[in-house]
Each structure stands twice: as C-alpha cells, then as structure tokens.
C-alpha cells in the first residue's frame, strides 16, 4: 500500500502543479493602455445593437445618437439636430437641421440621408422592427438638402419630438442589405460616445471611447458591459469587486448599504405595478367592488415590506415625477378597510358564509393571475389577496406563464407592470382607449370610457402644453373614478456602485432598463477617484 | 483466464475486427433517429402556444400593434403550416444552412459556433476529471474497505449527491472567490481584459469545471468503489494476491480492470445528466455556453435554434454510446462486435 500512496500523492501534486502552471498568469486587471476602464453588469443582453431593431431608442444608446437627446430631467435637448426640431403651424410638418461635421465611427460624415434611411428602415414592412407602430403617424421623411430633414405627419401628434430620440444609422453601410440579418447588428457603427470593440454573446460587450464624439471625448477610455443574468451571481461578483456598477434587486442591493466601499442608488421610475380589473368579470364589473379594492389595498405596506422601501405608492399611470401628474387623484397610502366595507355595504354586497360577501346570489370572488416567474408580482398578488380578504372579497392568486395568461385576460384580473416617464400618450393611449379594447396586451380588460377616450385624443392632438396638462388631468380623474386598474406601486430601480465612481446622475427610468437606458445613460462623463 | 496470456495487440485487433461494420450500422440507425428527433422538435414546438414574435418584442409587445407583430411573423414564416416549415428547414439544412435564430437574431450556425465550444470544453474537462478522480479514489476506498478513508469518501459522496449543482456553485463562489479571493467568481475572462487569452480562460474555468466535476462525481466514485470491492474478492484477484504480486498491481492491474467494464456503460448513460449539470453551472458562473441560449430558445419558440441544439446533443449522445461500445469491446474479450 505504501508505494501506491506515495505514487498517488506524487501524481496528484504533479497534476495540480500542471493546472496551476497553465494558469499562472492570473488576470491582470486593467489590460488597457493606462486609461480608465469602467465595468457595469446588467441582466439583459440586447439581441441586436441596431436602433432600427429597437436597440436603445430612448436616447441613451451609448453607441448611437438621435436627432434629439434627453437631459438628466428627461427633457428633450438637441442631439444630432442643432436645436429642437421645428413644428409647422398645422402641426403636421417637423423640420430638423443637422449639426455640422458629425462623423460616424468609421469617419463618414453624417448627412440628412442617413436620418431618412433610418426612419424609412423602421417603416419598411420587410424589416422586423417592433417600433413601426410607434411611428404610425409618419407619412414621409425627406431630405431637401444634406443638412435638413423634414417629417410629414398623417395627423398632428403632440409628443412626436419624443420619438426622435431614435439612434441614426449610417445609410452607406446598410442600404441594399437585409437589415434583419446584417452583420451591422452585431458590429454597429454609430455617432455616439462609444464605438463597439467586441461583443461576445452571452458574456460581455466591450466599447471604446469615440475620440471624435461631437459632445466631447468620453472621460473614460473603455466601457465593459458584462451580461450576468442571475441576480445572486451578479451580487456575488459585485461583492468580489469585479464591477464598478451593477443593477440589483432591492433586497440584494440593501446588503451593500452599510459598506462604505459602495454606494446604493435607488432611482425613481415610471415603472408601475397594478392589477388590471377586466370589465368582462361579473364581480369586477361592479364599480363598487373596484373602488372598494382601491381603498382596501395597503400600498405603504407593499412599499416597505415587499419593495424594501424602494418604491412609491401608485394611484395612476402617470408617475408623480411627471409634469402631467394630477395631484388630486392621490389617495391614502394605507388601507381604509372601514370606508371600503361601507362602500360594499351600500352597494348591496352583504357578508355571506365564511365572511365572503354576496350580492344577488353572486359571491365576491375572482382570480388574480400573475406571471409565475416574477417573484415581485407574486408577492404583490399575495398582498392584494390578503388585503381583499379583510373586506370580504375572496381572491384566488394564480401563477401562470404568459401563454396561459393571454387567453384569460378578458375575464380574470392580472398583475401588470409597465410605464414610461417620457410622455403619457406612449403607453396610456393604447392601454385605456376604447378603440383598443380586447386587443392583445393593449387594453385587455376592455375598459371603455368616452371621457377617457376624448381626454387621450386631446392629449395627442393638441400641442399647447397647458391644454395637454388639462386633458391628462381629466384622464387621470376619470380613471380614479372608474378604477379599471388597481394601481399599487411605482418601483425604484436599484443599482450598486463602487463609492469611488463619480458623476452618477440618475434620471427617472422607464419600465425597460438595460444596457442603453439605465443609470449609466451618461457613463461617458463618469470618472473614478 | 486463458486469453489473458495471449499477446494483447493481437487480441485487441481481433476483438475490434467488426468495428467498421458496427460503425456503419450505427450510422444507418442514427439518420432516422436524428430525423425523428427533429420532427418531434417541430411538433412539440407547434403545440406550444408561445408566440415567437411577442417573445422577440419583449416589453415592446405592450406598445407594438397586432399588425406590426403579424408582419414580423410573416417575415419569419412562423405561421406557415408545420410541414412547410419543416421541409424548408430540412432543405436549408441539406445545403448547410442551419437557419435563423429568432431569439438571438443571428444565424443559428453563429450561435452554435460562438457557444458550443465552451460547453464542450466544460463538459470534456469535467468528465476527464470525474473519470480519473473516481477511478483513483474509488479504488483506494475499496482497497481499505470500511477504513477511515472509505467512510469519509462515502459520506462526502452522499453529501455532495444531495446538494443541487446551483447551490454548490454559489457556495464555491462564496468560499473561493469571496472569502479566500483565490479564484474569479465568474465570466469567461477577466471582465476588463482586452482579449481572450487561454491562460485567462483556464484560470476562469477552474471553479466551474471543479464544481461540475464534484457534483457529478458521487455516482461514479460510489460505483467504482463497490465494483472494485466486489472484484477484489474474485478468484483471479485472490490468485494474483496469493502469488505475492504487489498491492498496486493487484488493485489497478486486476481488480480495477474487471470493474472497468460496467463503468464504461455508466459513463455512456450518465452523459445527458452531465449536459444538464453543465447548463446550470454555465448560469452560475455566467459562462457564454449553450445553456442560457437553449433556455431562451425554448421560451421564445425558436425552432431553428432548438432543433439544431437538439440535433447536436443527440448526435453527441449517439457518438458517445458508439464510443462506449467500442471501448467495451476493446476492454472485454467476451464481447464481440460482429455478432
């Protein structure tokens, strides 16, 4: 036995030494040539880096620029255009003048033809762009001269300038090609602060500073976006010091609160969670039930308990941070069980067996669906279930896949999430307009209100800011009366950054946030002390 | 025991005499198997209610009109009848075109090219480690059955067997990357590295390969231990011992060799589980292998990508089974390939 053991030990040691020798060059961080490299981690990887295919269209793509951009308060500022584009008196012609001498990463000079090409590509039915229906109003895009772009609209559309954040692609590299399959989608060329160095799918995207960026050379040389889908793994690697910044769920982020080596940012958003109450459900069709539920849910408990404080109570689809938010719709953040009960009593819903209310032989019960993989929505659904029980309404939570949810949205309640800070028209027009009743995800509960329809139409037809504000005030008040949705909370998106990172300027975020529209929207100006 | 005294080279070549015919026959069977697998793939996909265009749109599905989505489906041809889609896919496959991945928005061939290598590397190295480690440790435990090492090894094996791979991975990161700081916590290369150097990749693969190997090892270790312990009581082993041969020759030359045959079968049947473990390990260590992309393809009804991955996996398993059989024949004189 002895010789065996000795041999074993020797061979094991030899193998170990070999393994170590093979890897004796432990990663030397900062392989770059002296400059700063910033590393950020996100969960979602884009499937293409082309604005035409919906990459970074909200004005922070890092690789591309739109005619207009958004400042820290989300207000529009000039981007590739010299000023905010001009509107004609009839509201149907928009003219943009381009900056002089802007160059794409490959050195070609930006011209109006590139802008025309970009928008026409989105409108081309052969291109798999999910942005096309957002640009329904565009009749034509033309370039009367190399520095001028003219949009002709089918109908006046007040928030049109908001759509001009779309990144501009170089026509020369893409014309005549199948945009769906072009190599450009993986190795794009834009005008933005960063150019694409390499993209290893599933691993990371490496960007380098664009020396000729018209907005000034980025303060750092390289930017690495690591794709780490799992939340726990992202938190562990952040803890191991691999990232300068990472997006983390509130509970995982709060662990970093007490560590002075890190800063935790809780960014306000327009990202709401709410329960869609379908009018096709016999119980939920009664406005008294909907209003009672609206009074009975304890929003502040949801914010402090489920969101760990990273959120705000929600009372409507327009976030409190928006200039269009209507203060009168804001109710009590805590539950008012007494008022809710009184409302149900008055409407004839009397307590039946087991404490569940009954009216005309119908029991006050409904199913609340949520996407099973989303733990946040599950927690909120359970909270709603518990709150409803206190006023004698029985809710059955059901965790399902979207495919199982889709066919049931007309009759069963659903925990939804969406929202955008940019313009109230973007989401609400389709979500609450009668015209879109029962059409897929648009208005799945088939909510119908003439007042809301008119208000939403006014909001998009009229350019006068005061009139728009009045229209959206009417819209929000009517929603608060009808309660087609039970708005619960606005989330805060949470990010953990190294304390040494400077220049972080959070801005109100939309539902979607990833490589191109997170806290790193202005990462080209970040520095590390 | 007679054949053991024959010239090993002569017997081995004689034993593998029928190998060519076996390979040919297996290939003939493989084609219908692969066809059936791919048809099954498409049929299952067609039964799934998932709309690939909605998956592709993601959150934009909430603002994208039905016409817009219908146009995208038409561009992809995913609403065509199943036989049409299948024949189109097969036709392209014959011409060497694996099709277009709707979930990754790039050719299926480039998805596979970019990722399959990493998964194969992970599985290959882990399998080699498992085999070497389990043969060595299992034999040693069997040699001193009931001893301290044997009991410790078995306890460890049962303990590891009950730990999910996912948990094992996170624990390894917590210990080796966070607490001790010896190894990187994830990724294929240093996250800020300028290129993909082999040493950097090897350095980053130590933990994932180790975790995958450890998670798969218990089965093999326990099997080798029992089989060797069993064969140590065989006549020829006892005879060899009686002749006064040194312990290591008896253990590795006689007992382990007898135990090796069923072990080969075990390797073959265990391969799919290794693939499954690799998928989870890839997730924990954020490695760009086939794991995450397979899940995304399944969720997004990305038939072309799913079919390609299924075909590749099936082909690997078929090839592994064939290799196991050939190895079996080479190792066991009683097995003849040409019958």
CSV table of C-alpha atoms in Angstrom, one decimal, chain B residues 81-314:
chain,number,residue,atom,x,y,z
B,81,UNK,CA,-48.1,25.0,-41.8
B,82,UNK,CA,-45.8,22.8,-39.8
B,83,UNK,CA,-44.8,20.5,-42.8
B,84,UNK,CA,-43.9,23.6,-44.8
B,85,UNK,CA,-41.7,24.9,-42.0
B,86,UNK,CA,-40.1,21.5,-41.5
B,87,UNK,CA,-39.4,20.9,-45.2
B,88,UNK,CA,-37.9,24.4,-45.5
B,89,UNK,CA,-35.7,23.8,-42.6
B,90,UNK,CA,-34.6,20.4,-43.8
B,91,UNK,CA,-34.0,21.8,-47.3
B,92,UNK,CA,-31.7,24.5,-45.9
B,93,UNK,CA,-30.0,22.0,-43.6
B,94,UNK,CA,-29.0,19.9,-46.6
B,95,UNK,CA,-27.4,22.9,-48.1
B,96,UNK,CA,-25.5,23.5,-44.9
B,97,UNK,CA,-27.7,26.4,-43.7
B,98,UNK,CA,-28.9,25.8,-40.1
B,99,UNK,CA,-31.4,28.7,-40.4
B,100,UNK,CA,-32.0,31.9,-38.5
B,101,UNK,CA,-32.4,32.1,-34.7
B,102,UNK,CA,-35.3,34.3,-33.9
B,103,UNK,CA,-34.5,34.6,-30.2
B,104,UNK,CA,-30.8,35.6,-30.7
B,105,UNK,CA,-31.4,37.4,-34.0
B,106,UNK,CA,-28.4,35.9,-35.8
B,107,UNK,CA,-27.7,32.7,-37.8
B,108,UNK,CA,-28.1,29.5,-35.9
B,109,UNK,CA,-24.6,28.5,-37.1
B,110,UNK,CA,-23.0,31.5,-35.5
B,111,UNK,CA,-24.9,30.9,-32.2
B,112,UNK,CA,-23.5,27.4,-32.1
B,113,UNK,CA,-20.1,28.4,-33.3
B,114,UNK,CA,-19.8,31.0,-30.6
B,115,UNK,CA,-21.1,28.8,-27.7
B,116,UNK,CA,-20.9,25.1,-28.3
B,117,UNK,CA,-17.1,25.1,-27.9
B,118,UNK,CA,-17.3,26.4,-24.4
B,119,UNK,CA,-19.9,23.9,-23.3
B,120,UNK,CA,-17.9,21.0,-24.8
B,121,UNK,CA,-14.8,22.3,-23.1
B,122,UNK,CA,-16.5,22.5,-19.8
B,123,UNK,CA,-18.1,19.0,-20.1
B,124,UNK,CA,-15.0,17.4,-21.6
B,125,UNK,CA,-12.6,18.6,-18.9
B,126,UNK,CA,-15.1,17.9,-16.1
B,127,UNK,CA,-15.7,14.4,-17.4
B,128,UNK,CA,-12.0,13.7,-17.6
B,129,UNK,CA,-11.6,14.9,-14.0
B,130,UNK,CA,-14.5,12.8,-12.8
B,131,UNK,CA,-13.3,9.7,-14.5
B,132,UNK,CA,-9.7,10.0,-13.3
B,133,UNK,CA,-10.7,11.1,-9.8
B,134,UNK,CA,-13.4,8.5,-9.3
B,135,UNK,CA,-11.3,5.6,-10.5
B,136,UNK,CA,-8.5,6.6,-8.2
B,137,UNK,CA,-10.5,7.5,-5.1
B,138,UNK,CA,-13.0,4.6,-5.6
B,139,UNK,CA,-10.2,2.0,-5.9
B,140,UNK,CA,-8.4,3.3,-2.9
B,141,UNK,CA,-11.6,3.3,-0.8
B,142,UNK,CA,-12.3,-0.3,-2.0
B,143,UNK,CA,-8.8,-1.4,-1.1
B,144,UNK,CA,-9.3,-0.5,2.5
B,145,UNK,CA,-13.0,-1.2,2.8
B,146,UNK,CA,-14.5,0.2,6.0
B,147,UNK,CA,-11.4,2.2,6.8
B,148,UNK,CA,-11.3,5.9,7.6
B,149,UNK,CA,-10.7,7.0,4.0
B,150,UNK,CA,-13.5,4.8,2.7
B,151,UNK,CA,-16.0,6.1,5.2
B,152,UNK,CA,-15.0,9.7,4.7
B,153,UNK,CA,-15.3,9.3,1.0
B,154,UNK,CA,-18.7,7.7,1.1
B,155,UNK,CA,-20.0,10.3,3.5
B,156,UNK,CA,-18.7,13.1,1.3
B,157,UNK,CA,-20.2,11.4,-1.8
B,158,UNK,CA,-23.7,11.1,-0.2
B,159,UNK,CA,-23.5,14.7,1.0
B,160,UNK,CA,-22.5,16.1,-2.4
B,161,UNK,CA,-25.1,14.0,-4.1
B,162,UNK,CA,-27.8,15.8,-2.1
B,163,UNK,CA,-26.5,19.3,-3.0
B,164,UNK,CA,-28.0,20.9,-6.1
B,165,UNK,CA,-25.4,22.0,-8.6
B,166,UNK,CA,-26.7,25.5,-8.4
B,167,UNK,CA,-26.2,25.7,-4.7
B,168,UNK,CA,-22.8,24.0,-4.9
B,169,UNK,CA,-21.7,26.7,-7.5
B,170,UNK,CA,-22.9,29.6,-5.3
B,171,UNK,CA,-21.1,28.1,-2.3
B,172,UNK,CA,-17.9,27.6,-4.3
B,173,UNK,CA,-18.1,31.3,-5.3
B,174,UNK,CA,-18.7,32.4,-1.7
B,175,UNK,CA,-15.7,30.4,-0.4
B,176,UNK,CA,-13.1,30.5,-3.2
B,177,UNK,CA,-13.9,33.9,-4.8
B,178,UNK,CA,-15.3,36.0,-2.0
B,179,UNK,CA,-13.9,34.7,1.3
B,180,UNK,CA,-10.5,33.5,0.1
B,181,UNK,CA,-10.2,35.5,-3.0
B,182,UNK,CA,-8.2,32.8,-4.8
B,183,UNK,CA,-10.3,32.5,-8.0
B,184,UNK,CA,-12.6,34.7,-10.1
B,185,UNK,CA,-16.3,34.5,-9.3
B,186,UNK,CA,-17.5,34.1,-12.9
B,187,UNK,CA,-17.2,35.1,-16.5
B,188,UNK,CA,-15.1,33.6,-19.3
B,189,UNK,CA,-12.2,36.0,-18.9
B,190,UNK,CA,-11.2,38.8,-16.6
B,191,UNK,CA,-14.1,41.2,-17.1
B,192,UNK,CA,-11.9,44.1,-18.1
B,193,UNK,CA,-9.4,42.0,-20.2
B,194,UNK,CA,-8.6,43.2,-23.7
B,195,UNK,CA,-8.7,39.8,-25.3
B,196,UNK,CA,-9.5,36.1,-24.7
B,197,UNK,CA,-6.2,34.5,-23.8
B,198,UNK,CA,-6.0,30.8,-23.0
B,199,UNK,CA,-4.4,31.3,-19.6
B,200,UNK,CA,-7.1,33.7,-18.6
B,201,UNK,CA,-9.9,31.3,-19.7
B,202,UNK,CA,-8.2,28.4,-18.0
B,203,UNK,CA,-8.0,30.4,-14.8
B,204,UNK,CA,-11.7,31.3,-15.0
B,205,UNK,CA,-12.7,27.7,-15.8
B,206,UNK,CA,-11.1,26.1,-12.6
B,207,UNK,CA,-14.1,26.8,-10.4
B,208,UNK,CA,-16.9,25.9,-12.9
B,209,UNK,CA,-15.1,22.7,-14.0
B,210,UNK,CA,-14.4,21.8,-10.4
B,211,UNK,CA,-18.0,22.4,-9.4
B,212,UNK,CA,-19.4,20.4,-12.3
B,213,UNK,CA,-16.9,17.5,-11.7
B,214,UNK,CA,-17.6,17.4,-8.0
B,215,UNK,CA,-21.3,17.5,-8.5
B,216,UNK,CA,-21.2,14.6,-10.9
B,217,UNK,CA,-18.5,12.6,-9.1
B,218,UNK,CA,-20.5,10.8,-6.3
B,219,UNK,CA,-22.3,8.4,-8.7
B,220,UNK,CA,-19.0,7.4,-10.3
B,221,UNK,CA,-17.0,7.2,-7.1
B,222,UNK,CA,-19.5,5.0,-5.3
B,223,UNK,CA,-19.9,2.8,-8.3
B,224,UNK,CA,-16.1,2.2,-8.7
B,225,UNK,CA,-15.7,1.7,-5.0
B,226,UNK,CA,-18.4,-1.0,-4.9
B,227,UNK,CA,-17.3,-2.7,-8.2
B,228,UNK,CA,-13.6,-2.8,-7.2
B,229,UNK,CA,-14.5,-4.0,-3.7
B,230,UNK,CA,-16.6,-6.8,-5.3
B,231,UNK,CA,-13.9,-7.8,-7.8
B,232,UNK,CA,-11.2,-7.8,-5.1
B,233,UNK,CA,-13.0,-11.0,-3.9
B,234,UNK,CA,-12.9,-12.5,-7.4
B,235,UNK,CA,-10.9,-15.7,-7.9
B,236,UNK,CA,-8.3,-14.3,-10.3
B,237,UNK,CA,-7.6,-11.3,-8.0
B,238,UNK,CA,-7.3,-13.6,-5.0
B,239,UNK,CA,-5.0,-15.8,-7.0
B,240,UNK,CA,-2.9,-12.8,-8.0
B,241,UNK,CA,-2.6,-11.8,-4.4
B,242,UNK,CA,-1.7,-15.3,-3.4
B,243,UNK,CA,1.1,-15.2,-5.9
B,244,UNK,CA,2.5,-12.3,-3.9
B,245,UNK,CA,2.1,-9.6,-6.5
B,246,UNK,CA,2.4,-6.1,-5.1
B,247,UNK,CA,-0.8,-4.4,-3.9
B,248,UNK,CA,-0.9,-1.7,-6.5
B,249,UNK,CA,-0.6,-4.2,-9.3
B,250,UNK,CA,-3.4,-6.3,-7.8
B,251,UNK,CA,-5.6,-3.2,-7.3
B,252,UNK,CA,-5.1,-1.4,-10.6
B,253,UNK,CA,-4.0,-4.3,-12.8
B,254,UNK,CA,-6.5,-6.9,-11.8
B,255,UNK,CA,-9.4,-5.7,-9.6
B,256,UNK,CA,-9.9,-2.3,-11.3
B,257,UNK,CA,-9.7,-3.8,-14.8
B,258,UNK,CA,-12.5,-6.2,-14.1
B,259,UNK,CA,-14.6,-3.4,-12.6
B,260,UNK,CA,-14.0,-1.1,-15.5
B,261,UNK,CA,-16.4,-2.8,-17.9
B,262,UNK,CA,-19.7,-1.8,-16.4
B,263,UNK,CA,-18.2,1.5,-15.6
B,264,UNK,CA,-17.9,2.3,-19.3
B,265,UNK,CA,-21.7,1.8,-19.6
B,266,UNK,CA,-22.3,4.0,-16.7
B,267,UNK,CA,-20.3,6.8,-18.4
B,268,UNK,CA,-22.4,6.5,-21.5
B,269,UNK,CA,-25.8,6.6,-19.7
B,270,UNK,CA,-24.7,9.4,-17.4
B,271,UNK,CA,-23.7,11.8,-20.2
B,272,UNK,CA,-27.1,13.5,-20.5
B,273,UNK,CA,-27.0,14.4,-16.8
B,274,UNK,CA,-23.6,15.9,-17.3
B,275,UNK,CA,-25.0,18.1,-20.0
B,276,UNK,CA,-27.8,19.2,-17.7
B,277,UNK,CA,-25.4,20.0,-14.9
B,278,UNK,CA,-23.3,22.0,-17.4
B,279,UNK,CA,-26.3,24.2,-18.2
B,280,UNK,CA,-26.7,25.1,-14.6
B,281,UNK,CA,-23.0,25.7,-14.0
B,282,UNK,CA,-22.9,28.0,-17.0
B,283,UNK,CA,-25.7,30.0,-15.4
B,284,UNK,CA,-24.0,30.3,-12.0
B,285,UNK,CA,-20.6,31.3,-13.5
B,286,UNK,CA,-22.1,33.4,-16.3
B,287,UNK,CA,-20.3,31.4,-19.0
B,288,UNK,CA,-21.4,32.0,-22.6
B,289,UNK,CA,-22.2,28.4,-23.4
B,290,UNK,CA,-25.2,26.7,-24.8
B,291,UNK,CA,-27.1,26.7,-21.5
B,292,UNK,CA,-28.7,30.1,-21.3
B,293,UNK,CA,-29.3,30.3,-25.0
B,294,UNK,CA,-31.1,26.9,-25.0
B,295,UNK,CA,-33.5,28.1,-22.3
B,296,UNK,CA,-34.1,31.4,-24.2
B,297,UNK,CA,-34.7,29.4,-27.4
B,298,UNK,CA,-37.2,27.2,-25.7
B,299,UNK,CA,-39.0,30.2,-24.1
B,300,UNK,CA,-39.0,32.1,-27.4
B,301,UNK,CA,-40.2,29.2,-29.6
B,302,UNK,CA,-37.0,29.5,-31.6
B,303,UNK,CA,-37.4,26.2,-33.6
B,304,UNK,CA,-34.3,26.5,-35.8
B,305,UNK,CA,-32.0,27.1,-32.8
B,306,UNK,CA,-33.7,24.5,-30.6
B,307,UNK,CA,-33.7,21.9,-33.4
B,308,UNK,CA,-30.0,22.5,-34.1
B,309,UNK,CA,-29.1,22.2,-30.4
B,310,UNK,CA,-31.2,19.1,-30.0
B,311,UNK,CA,-29.6,17.5,-33.1
B,312,UNK,CA,-26.1,18.3,-31.9
B,313,UNK,CA,-26.9,16.9,-28.4
B,314,UNK,CA,-28.5,13.8,-29.9
